[in-house]
Coordinates of C-alpha atoms in Angstrom, one line a residue:
M43 CA 0.0 0.0 0.0
T44 CA 1.4 3.4 -0.9
S45 CA 1.7 5.9 1.8
P46 CA -0.2 9.1 1.3
S47 CA 1.6 12.4 1.2
A48 CA 2.7 13.1 4.8
P49 CA 3.0 16.6 6.1
F50 CA 5.0 15.3 9.1
D51 CA 7.6 13.8 6.8
A52 CA 11.1 14.9 7.9
P53 CA 13.6 13.7 5.2
S54 CA 16.6 15.6 6.5
T55 CA 20.4 15.5 6.3
P56 CA 23.0 16.7 8.9
A57 CA 24.5 20.0 8.2
V58 CA 27.7 18.9 9.9
P59 CA 29.5 15.6 9.6
S60 CA 28.3 13.1 12.3
A61 CA 30.1 10.1 13.8
G62 CA 28.3 6.9 12.8
S63 CA 27.2 8.2 9.4
P64 CA 29.3 8.2 6.3
A65 CA 31.4 11.3 5.9
E66 CA 30.4 13.4 2.9
P67 CA 32.4 16.1 1.1
R68 CA 31.1 19.6 1.6
G69 CA 30.0 22.1 -1.1
D70 CA 27.0 22.4 -3.3
A71 CA 28.2 20.0 -6.0
A72 CA 29.3 17.4 -3.5
D73 CA 26.1 17.7 -1.6
E74 CA 24.1 17.2 -4.8
R75 CA 26.1 14.1 -5.7
A76 CA 25.6 12.7 -2.2
A77 CA 21.8 13.4 -2.4
N78 CA 21.6 11.7 -5.7
V79 CA 23.3 8.6 -4.3
R80 CA 20.9 8.5 -1.3
D81 CA 17.9 9.0 -3.6
A82 CA 19.0 6.1 -5.8
R83 CA 18.9 3.6 -2.9
P84 CA 15.8 1.9 -1.7
Q85 CA 13.9 4.4 0.4
Y86 CA 12.6 3.6 3.9
V87 CA 10.7 5.6 6.5
L88 CA 10.7 5.5 10.3
P89 CA 7.1 5.5 11.5
L90 CA 6.2 7.1 14.8
V91 CA 2.6 7.2 16.1
V92 CA 1.5 9.6 18.8
R93 CA -1.5 8.7 21.0
L94 CA -4.0 11.5 20.6
E95 CA -7.2 10.9 22.6
K96 CA -9.8 13.7 22.1
A97 CA -10.4 14.2 25.8
E98 CA -6.8 14.2 27.0
P99 CA -4.3 15.3 24.3
P100 CA -0.7 15.5 25.4
A101 CA 1.1 18.7 25.9
R102 CA 3.1 19.9 22.9
T103 CA 6.5 20.1 24.5
D104 CA 6.1 16.7 26.2
A105 CA 5.1 15.2 22.8
L106 CA 8.2 16.7 21.1
E107 CA 10.5 15.4 23.8
T108 CA 8.8 11.9 23.9
S109 CA 9.2 11.5 20.1
A110 CA 12.9 12.4 20.3
R111 CA 13.4 9.8 23.1
A112 CA 11.5 7.3 21.1
V113 CA 13.9 7.6 18.2
L114 CA 16.9 7.3 20.6
T115 CA 15.3 4.3 22.3
L116 CA 15.0 2.5 19.0
L117 CA 18.6 3.3 17.9
A118 CA 19.9 1.9 21.2
D119 CA 17.7 -1.2 21.1
P120 CA 19.6 -4.6 20.9
R121 CA 17.3 -5.5 17.9
V122 CA 19.2 -2.7 16.1
T123 CA 22.6 -2.7 17.7
G124 CA 23.1 -6.5 18.1
E125 CA 25.1 -8.5 15.6
E126 CA 22.0 -10.5 14.7
G127 CA 19.5 -7.8 15.5
E128 CA 16.2 -8.4 13.7
W129 CA 15.8 -4.7 12.9
A130 CA 19.5 -4.0 12.1
E131 CA 19.3 -4.5 8.4
R132 CA 16.2 -2.3 8.0
V133 CA 17.7 0.5 10.1
S134 CA 21.0 0.4 8.1
A135 CA 19.1 0.6 4.8
W136 CA 17.0 3.5 6.2
E137 CA 20.1 5.4 7.3
D138 CA 21.9 4.8 4.0
A139 CA 19.1 6.6 2.1
R140 CA 17.0 9.7 2.9
I141 CA 16.4 9.6 6.7
R142 CA 12.7 10.0 6.7
K143 CA 10.5 10.1 9.7
V144 CA 6.7 10.3 9.6
V145 CA 4.5 11.0 12.6
R146 CA 0.9 9.8 12.6
R147 CA -1.8 10.0 15.2
A148 CA -4.0 7.3 16.7
R149 CA -6.6 6.9 19.4
G150 CA -8.8 4.2 20.9
G151 CA -8.8 1.0 18.8
E152 CA -6.4 2.4 16.3
W153 CA -3.8 2.9 19.0
R154 CA -4.4 -0.6 20.4
K155 CA -3.9 -2.1 16.9
A156 CA -0.8 -0.1 16.4
G157 CA 0.5 -1.5 19.7
E158 CA 0.2 -5.0 18.4
L159 CA 2.8 -4.4 15.7
P160 CA 6.6 -4.8 16.6
G161 CA 7.8 -1.6 18.0
I162 CA 8.6 0.3 21.2
T163 CA 6.2 2.6 23.1
V164 CA 7.9 5.5 25.0
T165 CA 5.9 7.6 27.5
G166 CA 6.4 11.1 28.8
A167 CA 4.5 13.0 31.4
S168 CA 1.4 13.0 29.3
A169 CA 2.5 11.8 25.9
E170 CA 2.8 8.3 24.4
V171 CA 4.7 7.7 21.2
R172 CA 5.2 4.3 19.6
V173 CA 8.2 4.0 17.2
F174 CA 8.4 1.1 14.7
P175 CA 11.4 -0.3 12.7
P176 CA 11.7 1.4 9.3
V177 CA 9.4 0.3 6.5
P178 CA 9.7 0.7 2.8
L179 CA 8.3 4.1 1.7
D180 CA 5.6 2.4 -0.3
G181 CA 5.1 -0.6 2.0
W182 CA 3.4 0.6 5.2
P183 CA 1.6 -2.0 7.3
K184 CA -2.1 -1.4 6.8
E185 CA -2.6 -0.7 10.5
L186 CA -0.3 2.3 10.2
A187 CA -1.1 3.4 6.6
K188 CA -4.7 4.2 7.4
L189 CA -3.8 6.5 10.3
Q190 CA -4.2 10.3 9.9
V191 CA -1.1 12.4 9.3
S192 CA -2.6 15.9 9.1
G193 CA -4.5 18.2 11.4
T194 CA -2.6 17.4 14.6
E195 CA -2.0 20.5 16.7
L196 CA -1.0 20.5 20.3
D197 CA -0.5 23.2 22.9
D198 CA 1.3 23.6 26.2
P199 CA -1.0 24.5 29.1
E200 CA 1.8 26.8 30.3
P201 CA 5.3 27.8 29.1
P202 CA 7.8 25.0 29.8
A203 CA 10.3 25.7 32.5
D204 CA 14.0 26.3 31.8
P205 CA 15.9 23.0 31.1
A206 CA 17.6 21.4 34.0
P207 CA 21.4 22.0 34.1
G208 CA 23.4 19.5 32.1
V209 CA 20.4 18.1 30.2
P210 CA 20.8 17.9 26.4
V211 CA 18.6 20.4 24.7
L212 CA 17.1 20.3 21.2
W213 CA 16.7 24.0 20.3
L214 CA 14.0 24.9 17.8
N215 CA 14.4 27.7 15.3
P216 CA 12.3 30.6 16.6
E217 CA 11.6 31.8 13.0
V218 CA 10.3 28.6 11.5
E219 CA 6.6 27.6 12.1
M220 CA 5.8 23.9 12.0
S221 CA 2.9 21.8 13.0
A222 CA 3.2 19.6 16.1
G223 CA 3.7 16.4 14.0
K224 CA 6.3 18.0 11.8
T225 CA 8.1 19.3 14.8
M226 CA 8.0 15.9 16.4
A227 CA 9.7 14.4 13.3
Q228 CA 12.3 17.2 13.4
T229 CA 13.2 16.8 17.1
G230 CA 13.5 13.0 16.5
H231 CA 16.0 13.7 13.7
A232 CA 18.0 16.1 15.9
A233 CA 18.2 13.5 18.6
Q234 CA 19.5 11.0 16.1
L235 CA 22.2 13.5 14.9
A236 CA 23.3 13.9 18.5
W237 CA 23.4 10.2 19.0
W238 CA 25.6 9.8 15.9
A239 CA 28.0 12.5 17.1
L240 CA 28.6 10.8 20.5
D241 CA 31.2 8.1 21.2
E242 CA 30.1 4.7 22.5
A243 CA 30.8 5.6 26.1
R244 CA 28.6 8.7 26.0
R245 CA 25.9 6.8 24.1
K246 CA 25.8 4.2 26.8
E247 CA 25.7 6.8 29.5
W248 CA 22.8 8.6 27.9
A249 CA 20.9 5.4 27.3
E250 CA 21.3 4.2 30.9
A251 CA 20.0 7.5 32.2
G252 CA 16.8 7.0 30.1
F253 CA 17.7 9.6 27.5
P254 CA 17.0 12.8 29.4
L255 CA 16.5 15.8 27.1
A256 CA 14.5 18.9 26.7
V257 CA 13.0 20.7 23.7
R258 CA 12.8 24.4 23.8
T259 CA 12.5 27.3 21.3
A260 CA 15.7 29.4 21.1
T261 CA 15.7 33.1 21.2
P262 CA 16.7 34.8 17.9
A263 CA 20.0 35.9 19.4
A264 CA 20.8 32.5 20.8
W265 CA 19.8 30.7 17.6
A266 CA 22.5 32.6 15.7
G267 CA 25.1 31.4 18.1
L268 CA 23.8 27.8 18.1
T269 CA 23.9 27.5 14.4
S270 CA 27.5 28.7 14.1
G271 CA 28.9 26.6 16.9
G272 CA 29.4 23.3 15.0
L273 CA 26.7 21.4 16.8
P274 CA 24.5 18.9 15.0
L275 CA 22.0 20.9 12.9
V276 CA 18.9 19.6 11.1
R277 CA 18.3 21.0 7.6
D278 CA 14.9 19.9 6.2
A279 CA 14.6 18.6 2.7
G280 CA 11.6 20.8 2.2
F281 CA 9.2 18.2 1.0
T282 CA 6.5 19.4 3.4
E283 CA 5.5 22.6 5.2
I284 CA 8.8 24.5 5.0
A285 CA 11.3 25.6 2.4
P286 CA 14.1 23.3 1.3
G287 CA 17.2 23.8 3.4
S288 CA 15.5 25.3 6.3
C289 CA 17.4 24.9 9.6
T290 CA 15.0 23.6 12.1
V291 CA 16.7 22.2 15.2
V292 CA 20.1 22.3 16.9
A293 CA 21.1 19.4 19.1
D294 CA 23.0 20.8 22.1
H295 CA 24.4 17.9 24.1
P296 CA 26.9 18.8 26.8
A297 CA 29.3 16.1 25.6
L298 CA 29.7 17.9 22.2
H299 CA 31.3 21.0 23.7

């Protein structure tokens, strides 16, 4: 079954080289060649499903943080990292092409059916997000393919507090407006770039701590410094919602300073 056009699709590439991903030459021509190579490979997508009950929707920031932790949880799972991990081949194929993430929403029976498929459910204070191993772009399981991808908007009941000292922060671009689902895909990608940039010891430490992190919107002044500091930076491919090349999230992990 072919997946419908997804406004929460986040096919993105790192703006700085990342450990754990193939190093690519810089420059417009080199970037174009690298993109062509990725596009020629079989394309996969990482599905994420957020539980969205009408009566009790999750807070926006909690959903953004939970989706980021869901991506990290999958990347650290033995089914991905183990030598004979059952998801390892699919994750490798997904990472070798465009790194697409699509967030869909489910409630009630839809959520229960999604939970029966192989995957991992990660919970936040109010949010629940289930992440699944990558699937072919045109080969979604029927239980996920029928889920809605548009129209999801979430709010924070009150402004989130300042991040705790020492906690990794995924900083959102204050000048780019995105839907909640699109932003969830972007924060998931930023978390992945941070994961790639860490060495094995730091990855293990982060995983054992339960992947603490915060998502906040940077001030315009702070954003300028964040994007020029060499930290992992998400540039969106521009397939949905925003212009190609838009910088959306900076992953600021203390170990990267």
